[in-house]
């Protein structure tokens, strides 16, 4: 695969590294009683990116679920360039929905103002999803082909083509605690680790080591795509420090969730951990543990359908000076995620992540919201088995417009839940692997370090972005996407995209 060639004295592309001398321009704002003062700031940053992606394994917690079986099938189908017949004709395997594989980025224009776009994956070297090695754990012992059939996501002919390869794939036993899940999940839990939490974590750590050795991997990323847990009751002396969380593990503390156990195991093995569900896995003690071991963590909850649309729509209307007053969101779905969310405690975890998506956009406009009162916002999720993985999302937005007028926008979104989530899982792993190869320096290259271990760069892919303490939470979809694109540009010494196109707006001729 070819990569971008940058003609600049600020970029060096060697055998091992891409090195960029980058001038990060930002602004510092002071708010006083007399007004606002803005000071432009320049920060020289040296980026150093290893050119060669690591040989990477992706271990999924919940490998036998709808998402896990769909990811596995998609990787096999794409790697082998499979095609299958549908009622609409022949369908080829693809990675649609993945920004790293199917999205393009504007890199500039020619001297005659022809705009040039290239695939995002050609800006810097990324791990090829076809080369990812996949494995993981699940509380259900059925093989991956049976899981795929149970999920009813992919076409029958594709399932038949994949049978021989997926039938021999079986999940490892999982850490399971019904106290954190809906009681109905006990029906499929026949593949669990029957050990106290500390010993279970040691078993998971050994699973990671065995997986890494068997496939001769450089790196393993662990990602939670299992069911939503209820929120952990965060307790001082238990969850507040790294030492306390490790003591809670040794004490087999009841309020240490399975997702927390997997996070601890991953961190202690030096493996990045991504939380694809809404529960509050990243309690302060786990965040501190990740920082202590210099391991990336990222979360929370895949942003695939209704919430992605909501973050785009609200950003647009607030940016247009139109005031969202009321948002009513209804969902029904029939997969096991919906079955688990039919329990109130698990639904509450999801409700929190889906509700907070508009907060930063509301806070950005004091003209529309002088008292900072948020719009009325209601989330409803219902379990209807017949619709399976084909989730229905209905939203009604009520706005206040010019001179007290009203505007109502109603949206109906039918989406294949796992077919939207699967590309996000791949992007999360691919971008995480990239950031494991990126180092930064603010002392002219004398010393380098990785970015903050809370990997907020992945916010575009997540409903409730988990960010370093004291830093802004950004939910606005366009800002999240621009962050990813501009970081890619910075790694190869290109300025951020500002869309001013001043050279096209001036009467004077400019030299390109």
Short mmCIF file of C-alpha atoms in Angstrom, two decimals:
data_model
loop_
_atom_site.label_atom_id
_atom_site.label_comp_id
_atom_site.label_asym_id
_atom_site.label_seq_id
_atom_site.Cartn_x
_atom_site.Cartn_y
_atom_site.Cartn_z
CA UNK A 1 0.00 0.00 0.00
CA UNK A 2 1.26 3.50 -0.87
CA UNK A 3 1.42 6.26 1.71
CA UNK A 4 1.42 10.02 1.49
CA UNK A 5 4.66 11.67 0.42
CA UNK A 6 5.06 15.02 2.21
CA UNK A 7 7.47 17.53 0.69
CA UNK A 8 8.48 19.49 3.77
CA UNK A 9 11.65 20.24 5.74
CA UNK A 10 9.62 19.57 8.90
CA UNK A 11 9.06 15.89 8.10
CA UNK A 12 11.56 13.06 7.91
CA UNK A 13 10.47 9.63 6.75
CA UNK A 14 13.14 7.12 7.67
CA UNK A 15 13.35 3.36 7.67
CA UNK A 16 11.88 3.05 11.16
CA UNK A 17 10.07 6.30 11.98
CA UNK A 18 8.02 9.13 10.54
CA UNK A 19 9.25 12.23 12.38
CA UNK A 20 7.34 15.50 12.30
CA UNK A 21 8.33 18.89 13.72
CA UNK A 22 4.91 20.39 14.31
CA UNK A 23 3.83 23.83 15.49
CA UNK A 24 0.63 23.34 17.49
CA UNK A 25 -1.32 26.60 17.54
CA UNK A 26 -4.03 27.10 20.11
CA UNK A 27 -5.55 29.84 22.25
CA UNK A 28 -5.58 30.48 25.97
CA UNK A 29 -8.63 32.28 27.33
CA UNK A 30 -8.98 34.30 30.53
CA UNK A 31 -12.45 35.13 31.84
CA UNK A 32 -12.76 38.11 34.16
CA UNK A 33 -15.54 40.42 35.31
CA UNK A 34 -14.53 42.89 32.63
CA UNK A 35 -14.62 40.43 29.76
CA UNK A 36 -12.68 37.75 27.92
CA UNK A 37 -9.05 37.94 26.89
CA UNK A 38 -7.73 35.51 24.25
CA UNK A 39 -4.01 34.87 23.83
CA UNK A 40 -2.74 32.89 20.83
CA UNK A 41 -0.22 30.22 21.81
CA UNK A 42 2.37 28.30 19.80
CA UNK A 43 3.60 24.94 21.11
CA UNK A 44 6.34 23.15 19.18
CA UNK A 45 5.73 19.39 19.30
CA UNK A 46 7.86 16.64 17.81
CA UNK A 47 5.91 13.57 16.72
CA UNK A 48 7.66 10.25 16.18
CA UNK A 49 5.61 7.39 14.70
CA UNK A 50 6.89 3.87 14.12
CA UNK A 51 6.26 3.08 10.46
CA UNK A 52 5.58 -0.62 10.79
CA UNK A 53 2.32 -1.63 12.50
CA UNK A 54 2.62 -4.28 15.17
CA UNK A 55 1.37 -7.79 14.56
CA UNK A 56 -1.80 -7.35 16.58
CA UNK A 57 -4.29 -9.63 18.26
CA UNK A 58 -7.78 -8.51 19.21
CA UNK A 59 -9.31 -10.36 22.14
CA UNK A 60 -13.02 -9.72 22.62
CA UNK A 61 -14.89 -10.11 25.88
CA UNK A 62 -18.19 -11.41 24.52
CA UNK A 63 -16.63 -13.05 21.46
CA UNK A 64 -19.65 -15.31 21.02
CA UNK A 65 -22.19 -12.47 20.93
CA UNK A 66 -23.69 -10.79 17.88
CA UNK A 67 -20.85 -8.29 17.56
CA UNK A 68 -18.09 -10.83 18.16
CA UNK A 69 -19.36 -13.37 15.65
CA UNK A 70 -20.00 -10.62 13.09
CA UNK A 71 -16.49 -9.18 13.49
CA UNK A 72 -14.97 -12.63 13.05
CA UNK A 73 -17.05 -13.42 9.97
CA UNK A 74 -16.31 -10.03 8.42
CA UNK A 75 -12.55 -10.39 8.87
CA UNK A 76 -12.57 -13.83 7.27
CA UNK A 77 -14.84 -12.74 4.42
CA UNK A 78 -12.75 -9.67 3.62
CA UNK A 79 -9.42 -11.47 3.88
CA UNK A 80 -10.63 -14.14 1.47
CA UNK A 81 -12.47 -11.65 -0.79
CA UNK A 82 -15.72 -13.58 -0.48
CA UNK A 83 -18.89 -12.89 -2.45
CA UNK A 84 -22.40 -14.21 -1.86
CA UNK A 85 -25.80 -13.99 -3.48
CA UNK A 86 -28.60 -11.93 -1.95
CA UNK A 87 -32.08 -11.10 -3.22
CA UNK A 88 -30.57 -7.87 -4.57
CA UNK A 89 -27.72 -9.58 -6.42
CA UNK A 90 -24.08 -10.41 -5.69
CA UNK A 91 -22.57 -8.81 -2.58
CA UNK A 92 -18.82 -8.50 -2.06
CA UNK A 93 -17.20 -8.29 1.38
CA UNK A 94 -16.29 -4.74 2.36
CA UNK A 95 -15.44 -2.51 5.31
CA UNK A 96 -18.16 0.11 4.83
CA UNK A 97 -18.77 2.03 8.04
CA UNK A 98 -15.10 1.99 9.04
CA UNK A 99 -13.45 5.41 8.93
CA UNK A 100 -9.98 3.87 8.78
CA UNK A 101 -10.88 1.65 5.82
CA UNK A 102 -13.65 3.42 3.91
CA UNK A 103 -13.38 7.16 4.66
CA UNK A 104 -11.29 9.74 2.81
CA UNK A 105 -9.55 12.89 4.02
CA UNK A 106 -8.99 16.15 2.16
CA UNK A 107 -5.24 16.81 1.99
CA UNK A 108 -5.30 20.00 -0.07
CA UNK A 109 -5.65 21.22 -3.61
CA UNK A 110 -3.58 21.56 -6.76
CA UNK A 111 -2.31 24.84 -8.20
CA UNK A 112 -5.48 24.89 -10.33
CA UNK A 113 -7.71 24.45 -7.25
CA UNK A 114 -8.58 20.82 -7.80
CA UNK A 115 -9.37 19.41 -4.36
CA UNK A 116 -7.55 16.16 -3.55
CA UNK A 117 -8.80 13.51 -1.16
CA UNK A 118 -7.09 10.26 -0.24
CA UNK A 119 -8.15 7.34 1.97
CA UNK A 120 -7.46 8.00 5.65
CA UNK A 121 -5.47 4.76 5.79
CA UNK A 122 -2.95 6.18 3.29
CA UNK A 123 -1.93 9.15 5.46
CA UNK A 124 0.02 7.07 7.99
CA UNK A 125 0.61 3.31 8.07
CA UNK A 126 -2.21 1.47 9.85
CA UNK A 127 -2.59 -2.17 10.78
CA UNK A 128 -4.49 -4.05 8.05
CA UNK A 129 -7.71 -5.42 9.56
CA UNK A 130 -7.26 -8.54 7.45
CA UNK A 131 -4.10 -9.23 9.46
CA UNK A 132 -5.75 -8.93 12.89
CA UNK A 133 -5.76 -12.18 14.87
CA UNK A 134 -9.02 -12.58 16.76
CA UNK A 135 -9.98 -14.52 19.87
CA UNK A 136 -11.60 -13.98 23.22
CA UNK A 137 -13.95 -15.07 25.96
CA UNK A 138 -17.67 -15.68 26.28
CA UNK A 139 -20.00 -17.02 28.96
CA UNK A 140 -21.65 -19.17 26.27
CA UNK A 141 -19.71 -22.20 25.05
CA UNK A 142 -21.20 -22.42 21.55
CA UNK A 143 -18.74 -22.17 18.67
CA UNK A 144 -18.51 -19.04 16.53
CA UNK A 145 -20.45 -20.51 13.61
CA UNK A 146 -23.35 -21.41 15.90
CA UNK A 147 -23.10 -17.93 17.44
CA UNK A 148 -23.31 -16.40 13.98
CA UNK A 149 -26.39 -18.48 13.14
CA UNK A 150 -27.98 -17.55 16.47
CA UNK A 151 -27.32 -13.85 15.82
CA UNK A 152 -29.16 -13.87 12.44
CA UNK A 153 -27.14 -10.89 11.24
CA UNK A 154 -25.40 -12.15 8.08
CA UNK A 155 -26.85 -13.71 4.94
CA UNK A 156 -27.34 -17.52 5.01
CA UNK A 157 -25.08 -18.12 2.00
CA UNK A 158 -22.19 -16.25 3.62
CA UNK A 159 -22.76 -18.23 6.81
CA UNK A 160 -22.52 -21.48 4.84
CA UNK A 161 -19.24 -20.37 3.25
CA UNK A 162 -17.79 -19.63 6.66
CA UNK A 163 -19.03 -22.73 8.47
CA UNK A 164 -15.87 -24.85 8.32
CA UNK A 165 -13.62 -22.02 9.50
CA UNK A 166 -15.83 -20.71 12.29
CA UNK A 167 -17.10 -24.03 13.61
CA UNK A 168 -13.67 -24.77 15.08
CA UNK A 169 -13.50 -21.42 16.91
CA UNK A 170 -14.64 -21.66 20.55
CA UNK A 171 -14.54 -18.89 23.15
CA UNK A 172 -12.48 -19.19 26.29
CA UNK A 173 -14.40 -19.39 29.59
CA UNK A 174 -15.39 -15.95 30.84
CA UNK A 175 -15.50 -14.10 34.13
CA UNK A 176 -19.21 -13.94 34.93
CA UNK A 177 -21.16 -12.33 37.77
CA UNK A 178 -24.93 -12.26 37.54
CA UNK A 179 -25.00 -9.49 40.17
CA UNK A 180 -23.95 -7.09 37.40
CA UNK A 181 -26.22 -8.42 34.62
CA UNK A 182 -29.90 -9.05 34.08
CA UNK A 183 -31.04 -12.32 35.65
CA UNK A 184 -32.11 -13.55 32.21
CA UNK A 185 -28.44 -13.82 31.16
CA UNK A 186 -28.03 -16.89 33.36
CA UNK A 187 -29.78 -18.92 30.62
CA UNK A 188 -26.72 -18.96 28.35
CA UNK A 189 -23.91 -18.92 30.95
CA UNK A 190 -22.42 -22.41 30.60
CA UNK A 191 -18.80 -21.35 30.00
CA UNK A 192 -17.64 -19.43 33.07
CA UNK A 193 -14.48 -19.36 35.16
CA UNK A 194 -15.47 -20.92 38.53
CA UNK A 195 -12.84 -19.07 40.57
CA UNK A 196 -12.61 -16.13 42.97
CA UNK A 197 -11.91 -12.84 41.22
CA UNK A 198 -8.17 -12.70 41.86
CA UNK A 199 -7.67 -16.21 40.49
CA UNK A 200 -10.02 -15.49 37.61
CA UNK A 201 -7.93 -12.45 36.68
CA UNK A 202 -4.80 -14.61 36.76
CA UNK A 203 -6.56 -17.07 34.44
CA UNK A 204 -7.41 -14.25 32.01
CA UNK A 205 -3.83 -12.98 32.16
CA UNK A 206 -2.60 -16.46 31.26
CA UNK A 207 -5.13 -16.59 28.41
CA UNK A 208 -3.67 -13.37 27.03
CA UNK A 209 -0.10 -14.66 27.32
CA UNK A 210 -1.02 -17.96 25.66
CA UNK A 211 -2.86 -16.18 22.82
CA UNK A 212 0.05 -13.84 22.24
CA UNK A 213 2.60 -16.67 22.21
CA UNK A 214 0.53 -19.01 20.04
CA UNK A 215 0.11 -16.43 17.28
CA UNK A 216 3.54 -14.78 17.76
CA UNK A 217 1.98 -11.37 18.31
CA UNK A 218 3.69 -8.09 19.13
CA UNK A 219 0.59 -6.60 20.75
CA UNK A 220 -2.81 -7.62 22.09
CA UNK A 221 -5.76 -5.25 22.47
CA UNK A 222 -8.65 -6.33 24.71
CA UNK A 223 -12.12 -4.96 23.96
CA UNK A 224 -15.34 -5.41 25.92
CA UNK A 225 -18.26 -6.14 23.58
CA UNK A 226 -20.20 -8.21 26.12
CA UNK A 227 -23.49 -7.20 27.70
CA UNK A 228 -24.09 -3.96 29.56
CA UNK A 229 -23.44 -4.20 33.28
CA UNK A 230 -25.20 -2.16 35.92
CA UNK A 231 -23.20 0.77 37.25
CA UNK A 232 -20.65 -0.03 39.93
CA UNK A 233 -21.28 1.60 43.30
CA UNK A 234 -17.98 3.49 43.52
CA UNK A 235 -16.78 3.33 47.12
CA UNK A 236 -13.90 5.17 48.85
CA UNK A 237 -11.27 2.72 50.01
CA UNK A 238 -12.27 0.24 47.30
CA UNK A 239 -12.29 1.92 43.89
CA UNK A 240 -10.42 5.17 44.53
CA UNK A 241 -6.76 4.19 44.06
CA UNK A 242 -4.75 1.58 42.16
CA UNK A 243 -3.61 -0.06 45.38
CA UNK A 244 -7.16 -0.21 46.73
CA UNK A 245 -8.56 -1.70 43.53
CA UNK A 246 -5.89 -4.42 43.64
CA UNK A 247 -6.73 -5.08 47.28
CA UNK A 248 -10.43 -5.29 46.37
CA UNK A 249 -9.46 -7.89 43.77
CA UNK A 250 -7.56 -9.95 46.36
CA UNK A 251 -10.48 -9.60 48.78
CA UNK A 252 -12.93 -10.85 46.13
CA UNK A 253 -14.93 -7.67 46.75
CA UNK A 254 -18.55 -7.98 45.64
CA UNK A 255 -18.55 -4.55 44.00
CA UNK A 256 -15.75 -5.34 41.54
CA UNK A 257 -17.43 -5.96 38.18
CA UNK A 258 -16.32 -8.49 35.54
CA UNK A 259 -15.47 -5.61 33.18
CA UNK A 260 -13.22 -4.19 35.91
CA UNK A 261 -11.53 -7.57 36.31
CA UNK A 262 -10.81 -7.74 32.58
CA UNK A 263 -9.48 -4.16 32.66
CA UNK A 264 -7.12 -5.05 35.52
CA UNK A 265 -5.92 -8.21 33.75
CA UNK A 266 -5.31 -6.31 30.51
CA UNK A 267 -3.45 -3.46 32.18
CA UNK A 268 -1.21 -5.83 34.16
CA UNK A 269 -0.38 -7.61 30.89
CA UNK A 270 0.42 -4.32 29.17
CA UNK A 271 -2.58 -4.60 26.83
CA UNK A 272 -4.74 -1.63 25.89
CA UNK A 273 -8.33 -2.04 27.09
CA UNK A 274 -11.40 -0.59 25.36
CA UNK A 275 -14.84 -0.53 26.97
CA UNK A 276 -17.55 -0.85 24.32
CA UNK A 277 -20.46 -0.82 26.78
CA UNK A 278 -21.92 1.96 28.96
CA UNK A 279 -21.04 0.77 32.46
CA UNK A 280 -18.57 2.77 34.60
CA UNK A 281 -15.68 0.32 34.30
CA UNK A 282 -13.06 3.04 34.59
CA UNK A 283 -13.30 3.84 38.27
CA UNK A 284 -10.45 6.05 39.60
CA UNK A 285 -8.38 3.08 40.80
CA UNK A 286 -8.36 1.47 37.34
CA UNK A 287 -7.49 4.79 35.70
CA UNK A 288 -4.55 5.17 38.10
CA UNK A 289 -3.48 1.58 37.46
CA UNK A 290 -3.44 2.22 33.70
CA UNK A 291 -1.36 5.35 34.21
CA UNK A 292 1.05 3.49 36.50
CA UNK A 293 1.64 0.82 33.85
CA UNK A 294 1.49 3.27 30.89
CA UNK A 295 -1.32 1.31 29.22
CA UNK A 296 -4.09 2.85 27.13
CA UNK A 297 -7.73 2.67 28.19
CA UNK A 298 -10.68 4.00 26.16
CA UNK A 299 -14.46 4.12 26.48
CA UNK A 300 -17.39 4.15 26.83
CA UNK A 301 -20.07 2.48 24.69
CA UNK A 302 -20.07 2.09 20.89
CA UNK A 303 -21.65 5.06 19.11
CA UNK A 304 -23.30 3.45 16.13
CA UNK A 305 -26.90 4.51 15.42
CA UNK A 306 -29.31 6.78 17.24
CA UNK A 307 -26.71 8.57 19.36
CA UNK A 308 -24.43 9.25 16.39
CA UNK A 309 -27.35 10.86 14.54
CA UNK A 310 -28.32 12.83 17.65
CA UNK A 311 -24.82 14.24 18.18
CA UNK A 312 -24.76 15.39 14.54
CA UNK A 313 -28.27 16.88 14.52
CA UNK A 314 -27.99 18.77 17.81
CA UNK A 315 -24.56 20.12 16.86
CA UNK A 316 -26.03 21.39 13.58
CA UNK A 317 -29.07 23.11 15.09
CA UNK A 318 -27.21 24.70 18.02
CA UNK A 319 -24.57 25.90 15.56
CA UNK A 320 -27.36 27.44 13.46
CA UNK A 321 -28.67 29.37 16.47
CA UNK A 322 -31.78 27.22 16.82
CA UNK A 323 -32.67 26.03 20.31
CA UNK A 324 -33.40 22.34 20.99
CA UNK A 325 -36.04 22.30 23.73
CA UNK A 326 -37.15 18.68 23.88
CA UNK A 327 -35.73 15.38 22.63
CA UNK A 328 -37.73 12.16 22.90
CA UNK A 329 -35.87 9.00 21.86
CA UNK A 330 -37.43 5.56 21.59
CA UNK A 331 -35.74 2.27 20.61
CA UNK A 332 -36.82 -1.30 20.26
CA UNK A 333 -34.64 -4.26 19.38
CA UNK A 334 -34.71 -8.02 19.75
CA UNK A 335 -31.13 -9.21 20.16
CA UNK A 336 -29.51 -10.32 23.42
CA UNK A 337 -28.37 -6.75 24.10
CA UNK A 338 -32.04 -5.75 24.17
CA UNK A 339 -32.88 -8.76 26.33
CA UNK A 340 -30.27 -7.72 28.89
CA UNK A 341 -31.37 -4.06 28.76
CA UNK A 342 -34.92 -5.07 29.65
CA UNK A 343 -33.64 -5.11 33.23
CA UNK A 344 -33.91 -1.64 34.88
CA UNK A 345 -30.39 -1.50 36.34
CA UNK A 346 -28.73 -2.36 33.03
CA UNK A 347 -31.02 0.05 31.17
CA UNK A 348 -29.97 2.83 33.55
CA UNK A 349 -26.33 2.41 32.45
CA UNK A 350 -27.38 2.82 28.81
CA UNK A 351 -29.72 5.72 29.61
CA UNK A 352 -26.88 7.71 31.19
CA UNK A 353 -24.55 7.38 28.20
CA UNK A 354 -27.30 8.19 25.69
CA UNK A 355 -28.57 11.20 27.67
CA UNK A 356 -25.27 13.03 28.14
CA UNK A 357 -24.55 13.32 24.43
CA UNK A 358 -25.93 16.87 24.09
CA UNK A 359 -24.33 18.41 27.18
CA UNK A 360 -21.27 20.09 25.66
CA UNK A 361 -23.28 21.48 22.74
CA UNK A 362 -25.81 23.05 25.13
CA UNK A 363 -23.00 24.51 27.24
CA UNK A 364 -21.39 26.05 24.13
CA UNK A 365 -24.20 28.58 23.51
CA UNK A 366 -25.12 30.96 26.33
CA UNK A 367 -27.44 32.89 24.02
CA UNK A 368 -29.73 29.88 23.60
CA UNK A 369 -29.17 28.58 27.14
CA UNK A 370 -28.41 31.55 29.42
CA UNK A 371 -29.40 29.58 32.52
CA UNK A 372 -27.61 26.39 31.34
CA UNK A 373 -30.89 24.48 31.58
CA UNK A 374 -30.66 21.38 29.40
CA UNK A 375 -33.39 20.35 26.96
CA UNK A 376 -36.01 17.88 28.19
CA UNK A 377 -34.56 14.56 27.15
CA UNK A 378 -36.11 11.10 27.50
CA UNK A 379 -34.72 7.70 26.45
CA UNK A 380 -36.87 4.56 26.09
CA UNK A 381 -35.59 1.08 25.11
CA UNK A 382 -37.92 -1.89 24.67
CA UNK A 383 -37.18 -5.55 23.95
CA UNK A 384 -39.18 -7.03 21.06
CA UNK A 385 -37.67 -10.40 20.04
CA UNK A 386 -39.18 -10.49 16.53
CA UNK A 387 -37.04 -7.63 15.15
CA UNK A 388 -33.77 -9.32 16.22
CA UNK A 389 -30.65 -7.29 15.40
CA UNK A 390 -32.62 -4.84 13.24
CA UNK A 391 -32.97 -2.03 15.75
CA UNK A 392 -35.61 0.66 15.34
CA UNK A 393 -34.88 4.13 16.64
CA UNK A 394 -37.47 6.91 16.61
CA UNK A 395 -36.62 10.46 17.64
CA UNK A 396 -38.68 13.61 17.94
CA UNK A 397 -36.82 16.91 18.26
CA UNK A 398 -38.68 20.07 19.27
CA UNK A 399 -36.93 23.40 18.63
CA UNK A 400 -37.61 27.02 19.43
CA UNK A 401 -36.96 29.16 16.36
CA UNK A 402 -37.26 32.83 15.38
CA UNK A 403 -39.66 35.01 17.38
CA UNK A 404 -41.04 32.16 19.51
CA UNK A 405 -41.84 29.88 16.60
CA UNK A 406 -41.65 26.09 16.86
CA UNK A 407 -40.01 23.47 14.66
CA UNK A 408 -40.37 19.71 15.03
CA UNK A 409 -38.13 17.14 13.35
CA UNK A 410 -39.07 13.46 13.50
CA UNK A 411 -36.63 10.72 12.46
CA UNK A 412 -37.11 6.98 12.03
CA UNK A 413 -33.90 4.98 11.78
CA UNK A 414 -33.87 1.24 11.10
CA UNK A 415 -30.37 -0.16 11.41
CA UNK A 416 -28.64 -3.49 11.69
CA UNK A 417 -27.12 -3.05 15.13
CA UNK A 418 -24.11 -5.36 14.79
CA UNK A 419 -23.35 -4.27 11.22
CA UNK A 420 -22.93 -0.72 12.52
CA UNK A 421 -20.99 -1.73 15.64
CA UNK A 422 -18.53 -4.07 13.91
CA UNK A 423 -16.71 -1.35 11.90
CA UNK A 424 -16.42 0.68 15.12
CA UNK A 425 -14.74 -2.26 16.86
CA UNK A 426 -12.21 -2.48 14.04
CA UNK A 427 -11.57 1.29 14.03
CA UNK A 428 -11.11 1.33 17.80
CA UNK A 429 -8.51 -1.43 17.59
CA UNK A 430 -6.74 0.05 14.55
CA UNK A 431 -6.53 3.59 15.96
CA UNK A 432 -5.44 2.25 19.34
CA UNK A 433 -2.64 0.27 17.69
CA UNK A 434 -1.54 3.42 15.84
CA UNK A 435 -1.38 5.45 19.05
CA UNK A 436 0.74 2.71 20.63
CA UNK A 437 3.35 3.59 17.98
CA UNK A 438 3.14 7.39 18.39
CA UNK A 439 5.41 9.32 20.75
CA UNK A 440 5.54 13.08 21.40
CA UNK A 441 8.15 15.50 22.64
CA UNK A 442 7.83 19.08 23.85
CA UNK A 443 11.54 19.55 24.61
CA UNK A 444 12.81 19.54 21.04
CA UNK A 445 13.15 15.78 20.77
CA UNK A 446 15.37 15.29 23.82
CA UNK A 447 12.79 12.97 25.40
CA UNK A 448 9.67 11.30 24.02
CA UNK A 449 6.55 9.92 25.67
CA UNK A 450 3.21 8.46 24.62
CA UNK A 451 -0.04 10.40 24.93
CA UNK A 452 -2.17 10.34 28.06
CA UNK A 453 -3.19 6.78 28.87
CA UNK A 454 -6.87 7.80 28.69
CA UNK A 455 -7.18 7.67 24.91
CA UNK A 456 -9.78 10.36 24.23
CA UNK A 457 -8.80 10.45 20.53
CA UNK A 458 -11.32 7.61 20.06
CA UNK A 459 -14.29 9.76 21.19
CA UNK A 460 -15.83 9.83 17.69
CA UNK A 461 -16.54 6.12 18.02
CA UNK A 462 -17.99 6.18 21.55
CA UNK A 463 -21.27 7.42 23.06
CA UNK A 464 -19.88 8.65 26.37
CA UNK A 465 -16.25 9.64 25.73
CA UNK A 466 -14.04 8.94 28.72
CA UNK A 467 -11.44 11.72 28.95
CA UNK A 468 -8.53 12.59 31.26
CA UNK A 469 -9.70 14.17 34.49
CA UNK A 470 -10.20 17.92 34.20
CA UNK A 471 -10.31 18.00 30.39
CA UNK A 472 -13.34 18.83 28.20
CA UNK A 473 -15.77 16.13 27.12
CA UNK A 474 -16.54 16.65 23.44
CA UNK A 475 -19.66 14.97 22.05
CA UNK A 476 -20.12 17.11 18.92
CA UNK A 477 -19.62 14.65 16.07
CA UNK A 478 -17.85 16.95 13.63
CA UNK A 479 -15.37 18.15 16.26
CA UNK A 480 -14.59 14.53 17.17
CA UNK A 481 -13.98 13.58 13.53
CA UNK A 482 -11.85 16.67 12.89
CA UNK A 483 -9.71 15.73 15.89
CA UNK A 484 -8.84 12.35 14.34
CA UNK A 485 -8.17 13.82 10.90
CA UNK A 486 -6.03 16.67 12.23
CA UNK A 487 -3.98 14.34 14.42
CA UNK A 488 -3.29 12.22 11.31
CA UNK A 489 -2.23 15.39 9.51
CA UNK A 490 0.03 16.41 12.40
CA UNK A 491 1.82 13.06 12.34
CA UNK A 492 3.02 13.84 8.81
CA UNK A 493 3.61 17.57 9.39
CA UNK A 494 0.51 18.97 7.68
CA UNK A 495 -1.41 21.92 9.16
CA UNK A 496 -4.92 21.32 10.49
CA UNK A 497 -7.77 21.62 8.02
CA UNK A 498 -9.40 25.03 8.51
CA UNK A 499 -11.65 25.17 5.42
CA UNK A 500 -11.03 28.92 4.94
CA UNK A 501 -9.78 28.52 1.32
CA UNK A 502 -8.54 32.11 1.42
CA UNK A 503 -6.54 31.62 -1.75
CA UNK A 504 -9.85 31.18 -3.55
CA UNK A 505 -11.45 34.27 -2.02
CA UNK A 506 -8.84 37.00 -2.56
CA UNK A 507 -8.69 39.25 -5.61
CA UNK A 508 -4.91 39.36 -5.49
CA UNK A 509 -3.18 36.43 -7.09
CA UNK A 510 -1.28 34.18 -4.72
CA UNK A 511 1.78 32.07 -5.30
CA UNK A 512 1.18 28.43 -4.45
#
